[in-house]
Amino acid sequence: MSDLPPNGNHDDHGDHGDHDDRPDPLYPLDSPDPFEEIIEAETHRDPDLAVIEAGSRTLRTQGGAPESDVPARPADPEVDQALREVEGELASRWGETKLEPSLARVAALMDVLGEPQRAYPSIHITGTNGKTSTARMIEALLGAFELRTGRYTSPHVQSVTERISLDGAPVSAERFVETYRDIAPYVEMVDDRQEHRLSFFEVLTGMAYAAFADAPVDAAVVEVGMGGSWDATNVIDGSVAVVMPIDLDHTDRLGTTPAEIAAEKAGIIKPDATVIMAQQPVDAAQVLLKKAVEADATVAREGLEFGVVARQVAVGGQQLTLRGLGGEYPEVYLPLHGAHQAHNAAVALAAVEAFFGVGAQRAEPLDIDTVRKAFAAVASPGRLEVVRRSPTVVLDAAHNPAGARAAAGAIGEAFQFSRLIGVVGASGDKNVRGLLEAFEPVFAEVVVTQNSSHRAMDADELAGIAVEVFGEDRVQVEPRLPDALEAAITLAEEEGEFTGAGVLVTGSVITVGEARLLLGKG
């Protein structure tokens, strides 16, 4: 199979279509072309991608037809029972929010498994918000270029099997159980030798890396669980390290300033890697750039080396012009809402370009038709996802102030509801006041509730904060999520069938997942 096809346009600047002479808003005419500079400045990386350059790729079609993005419980009672047993065994371990700053246990597991994480090149993704959506976009792009992919993301919306995907679809319940049973003896071996047993997240990480090696995949797309340096996923050496926007979250574990949090997340930057850096607070960017220099890594920054040139709201999503490391990509349709998703798309595109050596080993952009096809097929469940009409019910997994601000801005732009009712169920360890304050300008009323997680904030406690933010007249309390959904839909229907009222369910991935099930989406 030949190398990846270049974009059909062979002019000196990689422009496409009816490009005119108007100044590019990211690249003024009187400034040097940063793409030419980065091409000249970059040195050749270690050929992690030799297998790809040699044309040894596995077609996605060999993996079978994709399953649903959010799988339901297995229909076969025996398979369902086996999955429940595995879920129970995983749940008996340290939860993924209990951390110890060490890679010793997961490194020991990789050792006894034969280092499966080194059997394929990886793109490693950290940051505060946007990781999962960006991982899905990267996966879609790699798959469109006929690479077999493995994707590891967290947390899950409805089923733990969502966390490990092959060829763009979650592994089947049968394969999930089989993978767990295959590595279980090695997990026990490591447990016996360590001071603490492997955690829930460490075992899942081992399962993902083993499943990817067994497939085998041509490329892995791996999202960190939390932080970077000590995250269990960080036993890989990602040839591309992606850093999504850094904001304040998990401050009790990662630090209280963007700079402190960036220092932890910068741990995924490995020697000679390419770092794709989304827009960052100044102090976080300084930390990331310093780490990149120390690691002799190449850096591409959103707004300088790549970015969003233009975006327009479109039916079901948005139309984008993206600037990548190899040139401009016009008329890219993305079926996701919000400026934040456009920025995620720019990061994903740059990451895949870097993976294929665009800007370092080749100057041509990726094939534009393939890029368009990939982005048009992207889905991200629980991210401004419409799950019901009349009235419209939207789900969004925003769980911190930065995510809430992005969702609030996007829902106003994409849906233009005449009146929006919020359903909020949050975790007790989050900045709930900041989250509610971000939604206050767009919610006419809010119904506070709680999900089934042990981490869920009590509905009455959440109501107390909500009353301070919204005022008593705009807050309703329904501790049970089914009652909260019914109450919010009733409030929206009071406006009448044709008035354009809607409901947004948010505050936690768990709340969104449970609402999704209740509304018949899984």
XYZ file of C-alpha atoms in Angstrom:
522
model
C 0.000 0.000 0.000
C 1.417 3.398 -0.861
C 2.095 6.228 1.553
C -0.784 8.468 2.573
C -2.039 10.498 -0.391
C -1.195 14.206 -0.282
C -3.901 16.766 -0.767
C -4.585 17.157 -4.461
C -3.359 20.756 -4.597
C 0.390 21.085 -5.242
C 0.927 24.832 -5.047
C 3.731 26.181 -2.900
C 1.555 27.129 0.055
C -0.813 24.168 0.259
C -3.857 26.388 -0.341
C -7.124 24.917 -1.556
C -10.164 25.869 -3.587
C -11.018 29.526 -4.167
C -8.564 30.955 -1.652
C -8.284 34.720 -2.065
C -5.687 37.308 -1.124
C -7.371 38.507 2.067
C -5.089 38.423 5.138
C -5.277 35.281 7.213
C -6.447 36.368 10.697
C -3.935 34.029 12.350
C -1.025 34.862 10.020
C -0.690 38.547 8.984
C 0.885 39.133 5.574
C 3.813 41.066 7.015
C 4.895 38.225 9.324
C 7.083 35.258 8.356
C 5.211 32.036 7.572
C 5.418 30.009 10.803
C 4.872 26.789 8.874
C 7.988 27.370 6.775
C 9.903 28.158 9.968
C 8.737 25.063 11.784
C 9.518 22.851 8.770
C 13.056 24.263 8.628
C 13.549 24.088 12.391
C 12.305 20.556 13.029
C 14.767 17.727 13.087
C 13.836 14.183 12.217
C 12.305 12.249 15.052
C 13.042 8.655 15.859
C 10.954 6.714 13.345
C 8.331 5.411 15.768
C 6.099 5.244 12.731
C 8.350 3.020 10.619
C 5.659 0.386 10.386
C 3.301 2.973 8.922
C 5.864 4.478 6.535
C 6.574 0.956 5.271
C 2.921 0.650 4.426
C 2.196 -2.120 6.922
C -1.308 -1.067 7.834
C -4.386 -2.993 8.822
C -7.624 -1.880 7.202
C -10.296 -0.845 9.655
C -12.732 -3.118 7.872
C -10.825 -6.122 9.158
C -12.049 -5.250 12.619
C -15.686 -5.861 11.733
C -18.666 -3.555 11.765
C -18.629 -0.871 14.468
C -20.904 -1.336 17.440
C -22.877 1.405 19.181
C -20.782 4.187 20.717
C -22.575 3.647 24.028
C -23.304 -0.076 24.420
C -26.263 -1.399 26.373
C -26.081 -4.331 28.771
C -25.379 -7.630 26.965
C -28.532 -9.387 25.786
C -27.078 -12.824 26.567
C -27.664 -13.505 30.304
C -24.427 -15.509 30.607
C -22.359 -12.741 29.044
C -24.105 -10.152 31.208
C -23.354 -12.193 34.331
C -19.700 -12.581 33.337
C -19.414 -8.826 32.747
C -21.022 -8.108 36.122
C -18.496 -10.397 37.807
C -15.612 -8.549 36.176
C -17.150 -5.183 37.086
C -17.445 -6.404 40.683
C -13.819 -7.522 40.797
C -12.657 -4.188 39.374
C -14.862 -2.284 41.820
C -13.231 -4.099 44.742
C -9.989 -2.273 43.989
C -8.938 1.292 44.729
C -11.282 3.693 42.978
C -9.825 5.807 40.201
C -10.051 8.962 42.332
C -7.719 7.463 44.964
C -4.191 8.139 43.802
C -0.669 7.349 44.876
C 2.119 9.168 42.990
C 3.863 6.098 41.608
C 4.070 4.198 38.341
C 5.693 1.207 40.065
C 2.638 -1.037 40.075
C 1.498 -0.419 36.512
C 5.110 -0.638 35.273
C 5.426 -4.007 37.011
C 2.226 -5.156 35.296
C 3.546 -4.059 31.906
C 6.751 -5.971 32.606
C 5.042 -9.290 33.323
C 2.709 -8.770 30.345
C 5.715 -8.351 28.027
C 5.491 -4.556 27.559
C 2.398 -4.563 25.288
C 2.305 -0.746 25.253
C 5.481 -0.713 23.150
C 3.952 -2.751 20.322
C 2.430 0.301 18.622
C 2.972 4.079 18.367
C 0.758 6.243 20.570
C -0.800 9.676 20.778
C -1.105 10.667 24.455
C -3.655 13.313 25.510
C -3.802 15.349 28.723
C -5.433 18.626 29.803
C -8.479 19.682 31.822
C -11.332 19.657 29.303
C -11.918 18.320 25.802
C -9.756 15.190 26.032
C -12.385 12.609 25.142
C -13.904 14.550 22.234
C -10.425 15.225 20.850
C -9.460 11.564 21.253
C -12.530 10.579 19.248
C -11.617 13.042 16.490
C -8.030 11.759 16.353
C -9.329 8.202 16.211
C -11.690 9.100 13.351
C -8.901 10.759 11.371
C -6.481 7.860 11.806
C -9.209 5.400 10.872
C -10.088 7.366 7.742
C -6.472 6.942 6.664
C -6.904 3.168 6.987
C -5.069 2.656 10.253
C -6.431 0.229 12.805
C -6.892 2.179 16.037
C -7.181 1.547 19.742
C -8.667 4.272 21.947
C -8.566 4.399 25.743
C -10.668 7.102 27.412
C -12.306 7.775 30.772
C -14.673 8.016 32.487
C -17.412 6.094 30.707
C -20.920 7.419 30.069
C -22.908 4.208 30.608
C -20.774 1.066 30.275
C -17.210 0.396 31.414
C -16.603 -1.298 28.060
C -16.736 2.144 26.399
C -13.309 2.910 27.796
C -11.519 0.496 25.457
C -12.307 0.890 21.751
C -10.990 -0.865 18.667
C -11.607 0.464 15.170
C -13.796 3.259 16.493
C -16.185 1.089 18.523
C -16.174 -0.105 22.147
C -14.953 -3.654 22.591
C -17.745 -6.178 23.015
C -18.667 -7.364 26.496
C -17.284 -10.789 25.571
C -13.925 -9.323 24.545
C -13.781 -7.123 27.639
C -14.322 -10.156 29.878
C -11.832 -12.237 27.899
C -9.163 -9.531 28.150
C -9.667 -9.268 31.902
C -9.451 -13.036 32.366
C -6.296 -13.160 30.219
C -4.395 -10.665 32.364
C -5.936 -11.597 35.756
C -3.168 -14.089 36.719
C -0.535 -11.429 36.020
C -2.503 -8.859 38.000
C -2.522 -11.221 40.985
C 1.220 -11.766 40.569
C 1.861 -8.008 40.736
C -0.580 -7.602 43.652
C 1.395 -10.156 45.665
C 4.673 -8.292 45.114
C 3.533 -4.721 45.773
C 2.706 -2.839 48.958
C -0.716 -1.932 47.498
C -2.844 -3.864 45.038
C -3.259 -2.490 41.547
C -6.057 0.071 41.377
C -9.230 -0.064 39.278
C -7.695 2.343 36.758
C -4.321 0.576 36.653
C -5.959 -2.764 35.819
C -8.135 -1.144 33.130
C -5.036 0.494 31.651
C -3.300 -2.875 31.541
C -6.365 -4.360 29.841
C -6.404 -1.596 27.211
C -2.725 -1.896 26.373
C -2.966 -5.695 26.192
C -6.080 -5.537 23.997
C -4.375 -3.092 21.626
C -1.318 -5.348 21.279
C -3.497 -8.411 20.779
C -5.652 -6.786 18.046
C -3.069 -5.619 16.860
C -3.556 -1.882 16.337
C -1.495 0.426 14.158
C -1.906 3.342 16.562
C -3.222 3.934 20.077
C -5.028 7.089 21.185
C -4.707 7.325 24.954
C -6.365 9.822 27.302
C -4.836 10.291 30.746
C -7.067 9.567 33.703
C -5.852 12.472 35.832
C -2.778 14.684 35.618
C 0.072 13.164 33.663
C 3.346 12.326 35.382
C 1.927 9.711 37.746
C -1.090 8.715 35.694
C -1.195 4.989 35.018
C -1.317 5.597 31.263
C 2.114 7.248 31.374
C 4.038 4.016 30.845
C 3.688 4.698 27.104
C 6.103 6.871 25.147
C 3.718 8.869 22.996
C 5.425 10.102 19.830
C 2.781 12.867 19.934
C 1.818 14.479 23.250
C -1.384 16.539 23.163
C -2.080 19.088 25.906
C -5.667 20.335 25.925
C -6.563 23.619 27.707
C -5.528 23.597 31.361
C -7.871 25.017 33.979
C -8.518 24.536 37.681
C -9.849 21.056 38.438
C -8.780 18.339 40.908
C -6.942 21.135 42.738
C -6.600 18.985 45.870
C -4.456 16.544 43.880
C -2.848 18.445 41.004
C -2.235 21.970 42.293
C -4.057 25.230 42.893
C -2.799 27.252 39.908
C -2.679 26.537 36.159
C 1.135 26.502 36.394
C 1.146 23.858 39.135
C -1.357 21.721 37.251
C 0.640 22.150 34.022
C 3.767 20.848 35.756
C 1.960 17.591 36.506
C 0.383 17.301 33.050
C 3.704 18.067 31.323
C 4.893 14.663 32.521
C 3.536 13.039 29.358
C 6.047 14.966 27.209
C 8.753 12.463 26.281
C 12.169 12.978 24.627
C 11.968 13.827 20.917
C 8.152 13.845 20.912
C 6.007 16.394 19.127
C 3.860 18.440 21.506
C 0.530 19.724 20.203
C -0.474 22.492 22.592
C -3.983 23.928 22.729
C -4.454 27.523 23.840
C -3.250 27.833 27.448
C -3.089 30.347 30.304
C 0.264 32.154 30.101
C 1.717 30.572 33.255
C 0.694 27.073 32.128
C 2.180 27.628 28.660
C 5.499 28.673 30.188
C 5.704 25.471 32.200
C 4.814 23.307 29.196
C 7.331 25.026 26.916
C 10.097 24.648 29.507
C 9.381 20.930 29.781
C 9.394 20.591 25.990
C 12.812 22.259 25.789
C 14.167 19.935 28.478
C 12.850 16.913 26.566
C 14.146 18.209 23.212
C 10.577 17.977 21.950
C 9.098 19.908 19.024
C 6.159 22.181 19.891
C 3.218 23.300 17.759
C 0.936 25.872 19.417
C -2.677 26.640 18.687
C -2.984 30.186 17.356
C 0.577 30.153 16.007
C 1.465 26.953 14.181
C -2.147 25.802 13.756
C -5.666 26.907 14.646
C -9.236 27.687 13.669
C -9.320 30.172 10.786
C -13.104 30.427 10.459
C -16.251 28.769 11.737
C -19.953 29.064 10.968
C -22.919 27.498 12.705
C -24.471 24.827 10.484
C -27.415 22.470 10.793
C -26.429 19.833 13.345
C -22.968 21.268 13.927
C -20.598 23.754 12.332
C -18.586 24.424 9.170
C -14.871 25.031 9.750
C -11.748 26.215 8.026
C -8.773 24.809 9.917
C -5.106 25.721 9.641
C -2.935 22.682 10.136
C 0.808 22.095 10.176
C 0.691 21.457 6.437
C -1.662 24.189 5.267
C -5.309 25.133 5.217
C -8.278 22.742 5.300
C -11.471 24.530 4.194
C -15.108 23.406 4.270
C -14.749 20.880 7.076
C -18.131 19.936 8.544
C -18.107 18.937 12.225
C -21.380 17.526 13.632
C -20.650 18.854 17.132
C -21.675 22.180 18.645
C -19.638 24.992 20.127
C -16.447 26.965 19.621
C -14.686 24.608 22.034
C -15.329 21.675 19.686
C -13.899 23.656 16.774
C -10.729 24.190 18.791
C -10.695 20.500 19.686
C -10.882 19.729 15.962
C -7.889 21.969 15.227
C -5.870 20.193 17.920
C -6.906 16.759 16.648
C -5.944 17.620 13.087
C -2.525 18.938 14.141
C -1.930 15.833 16.266
C -2.648 13.506 13.339
C -0.509 15.612 11.005
C 2.355 15.368 13.496
C 1.793 11.613 13.787
C 2.234 11.287 10.018
C 5.250 13.612 9.972
C 3.566 16.586 8.330
C 5.750 19.621 9.022
C 8.794 17.483 9.792
C 9.217 14.733 7.208
C 6.734 15.989 4.603
C 5.406 19.401 3.664
C 2.114 18.437 2.001
C -1.124 18.544 3.975
C -3.227 15.457 4.487
C -5.771 14.562 1.820
C -8.590 17.073 2.271
C -11.397 14.744 1.209
C -10.291 12.121 3.737
C -10.077 14.758 6.477
C -13.575 16.016 5.645
C -14.977 12.483 5.644
C -13.436 11.754 9.036
C -14.676 14.875 10.791
C -18.178 14.508 9.318
C -18.450 11.089 11.014
C -17.341 12.182 14.500
C -19.678 11.594 17.442
C -19.141 12.402 21.111
C -21.940 11.040 23.317
C -22.900 13.224 26.248
C -21.355 16.350 24.753
C -24.263 18.665 23.842
C -26.064 15.548 22.640
C -29.752 15.825 21.746
C -31.642 12.817 23.138
C -35.270 13.966 22.862
C -37.463 16.443 20.971
C -40.657 18.286 21.997
C -39.292 19.570 24.246
C -35.657 19.236 23.238
C -33.492 17.580 25.902
C -29.725 18.019 25.608
C -27.038 16.226 27.627
C -23.630 17.691 28.397
C -21.013 16.208 30.715
C -19.607 19.566 31.906
C -18.405 19.052 35.477
C -16.191 22.066 36.195
C -16.509 25.824 35.594
C -14.459 25.849 32.387
C -16.555 23.070 30.867
C -19.751 24.771 32.013
C -18.747 28.078 30.414
C -18.043 26.291 27.121
C -21.368 24.442 27.234
C -23.342 27.567 28.176
C -21.881 29.509 25.267
C -22.377 26.678 22.812
C -25.982 25.912 23.698
C -26.942 29.553 23.216
C -25.266 29.618 19.825
C -26.504 26.271 18.522
C -30.047 25.972 19.874
C -31.362 29.476 20.648
C -33.899 28.237 23.184
C -36.504 30.783 24.256
C -36.283 29.319 27.780
C -33.811 26.757 29.114
C -34.348 24.557 32.163
C -31.278 23.035 33.789
C -31.039 19.656 35.499
C -27.852 19.570 37.564
C -26.385 16.659 39.492
C -22.755 17.204 40.511
C -19.967 15.447 42.384
C -19.145 16.667 45.858
C -15.434 17.100 45.112
C -15.988 19.640 42.313
C -16.231 23.437 42.234
C -20.027 23.296 42.183
C -20.541 27.004 42.844
C -18.355 27.902 39.873
C -20.237 25.445 37.691
C -23.628 26.877 38.700
C -22.428 30.453 38.233
C -21.359 29.612 34.670
C -24.858 28.323 33.880
C -26.795 31.050 35.749
C -27.088 33.431 32.757
C -28.605 30.738 30.502
C -30.870 28.784 32.876
C -34.318 30.258 33.470
C -34.794 27.687 36.232
C -32.717 24.828 37.601
C -33.777 21.456 39.003
C -31.066 20.110 41.310
C -30.723 16.386 41.827
C -28.129 13.695 42.483
C -26.878 10.634 40.648
C -26.304 7.184 42.104
C -22.541 7.576 42.628
C -21.137 7.629 46.143
C -19.309 10.806 45.052
C -22.556 12.630 44.250
C -23.273 15.832 46.181
C -26.429 15.552 48.284
C -29.324 17.230 46.480
C -30.227 19.395 49.472
C -26.618 20.574 49.831
C -26.496 21.340 46.118
C -29.813 23.195 46.420
C -28.373 25.417 49.141
C -25.614 26.560 46.797
C -28.034 26.880 43.885
C -30.353 29.158 45.864
C -27.417 31.466 46.599
C -26.564 31.609 42.874
C -30.041 31.607 41.257
C -32.368 32.793 44.003
C -34.993 30.657 45.696
C -37.713 31.199 43.066
C -35.575 29.640 40.299
C -34.539 26.455 42.140
C -36.448 23.186 42.447
C -35.141 20.134 44.341
C -35.774 16.568 43.147
C -33.338 14.112 44.783
C -34.227 11.296 42.354
C -32.941 11.834 38.824
C -36.081 10.397 37.135
C -38.203 12.902 39.067
C -35.808 15.713 38.178
C -36.054 14.914 34.470
C -39.838 14.767 34.632
C -39.991 18.066 36.517
C -37.704 19.826 34.034
C -39.607 18.520 31.019
C -42.877 19.643 32.634
C -41.447 23.130 33.202
C -40.326 23.296 29.571
C -43.730 22.124 28.337
C -45.460 24.890 30.270
C -44.194 27.252 27.585
C -46.279 25.449 24.969
C -45.336 23.136 22.131
C -44.016 25.758 19.722
C -42.238 28.206 22.005
C -38.751 26.701 21.841
C -38.111 25.800 25.470
C -35.494 23.160 26.217
C -33.780 21.150 28.949
C -30.033 20.752 29.574
C -28.908 17.893 31.821
C -25.393 18.458 33.142
C -22.995 18.542 36.108
C -21.373 15.112 35.879
C -20.574 12.373 33.395
C -22.448 9.978 35.698
C -25.553 12.187 35.762
C -25.493 12.383 31.980
C -25.016 8.636 31.599
C -27.895 7.815 33.911
C -30.137 10.378 32.200
C -29.209 8.884 28.854
C -30.411 5.483 30.016
C -33.614 6.902 31.470
C -34.353 8.655 28.194
C -33.946 5.455 26.201
C -30.460 5.952 24.751
C -28.836 2.716 25.790
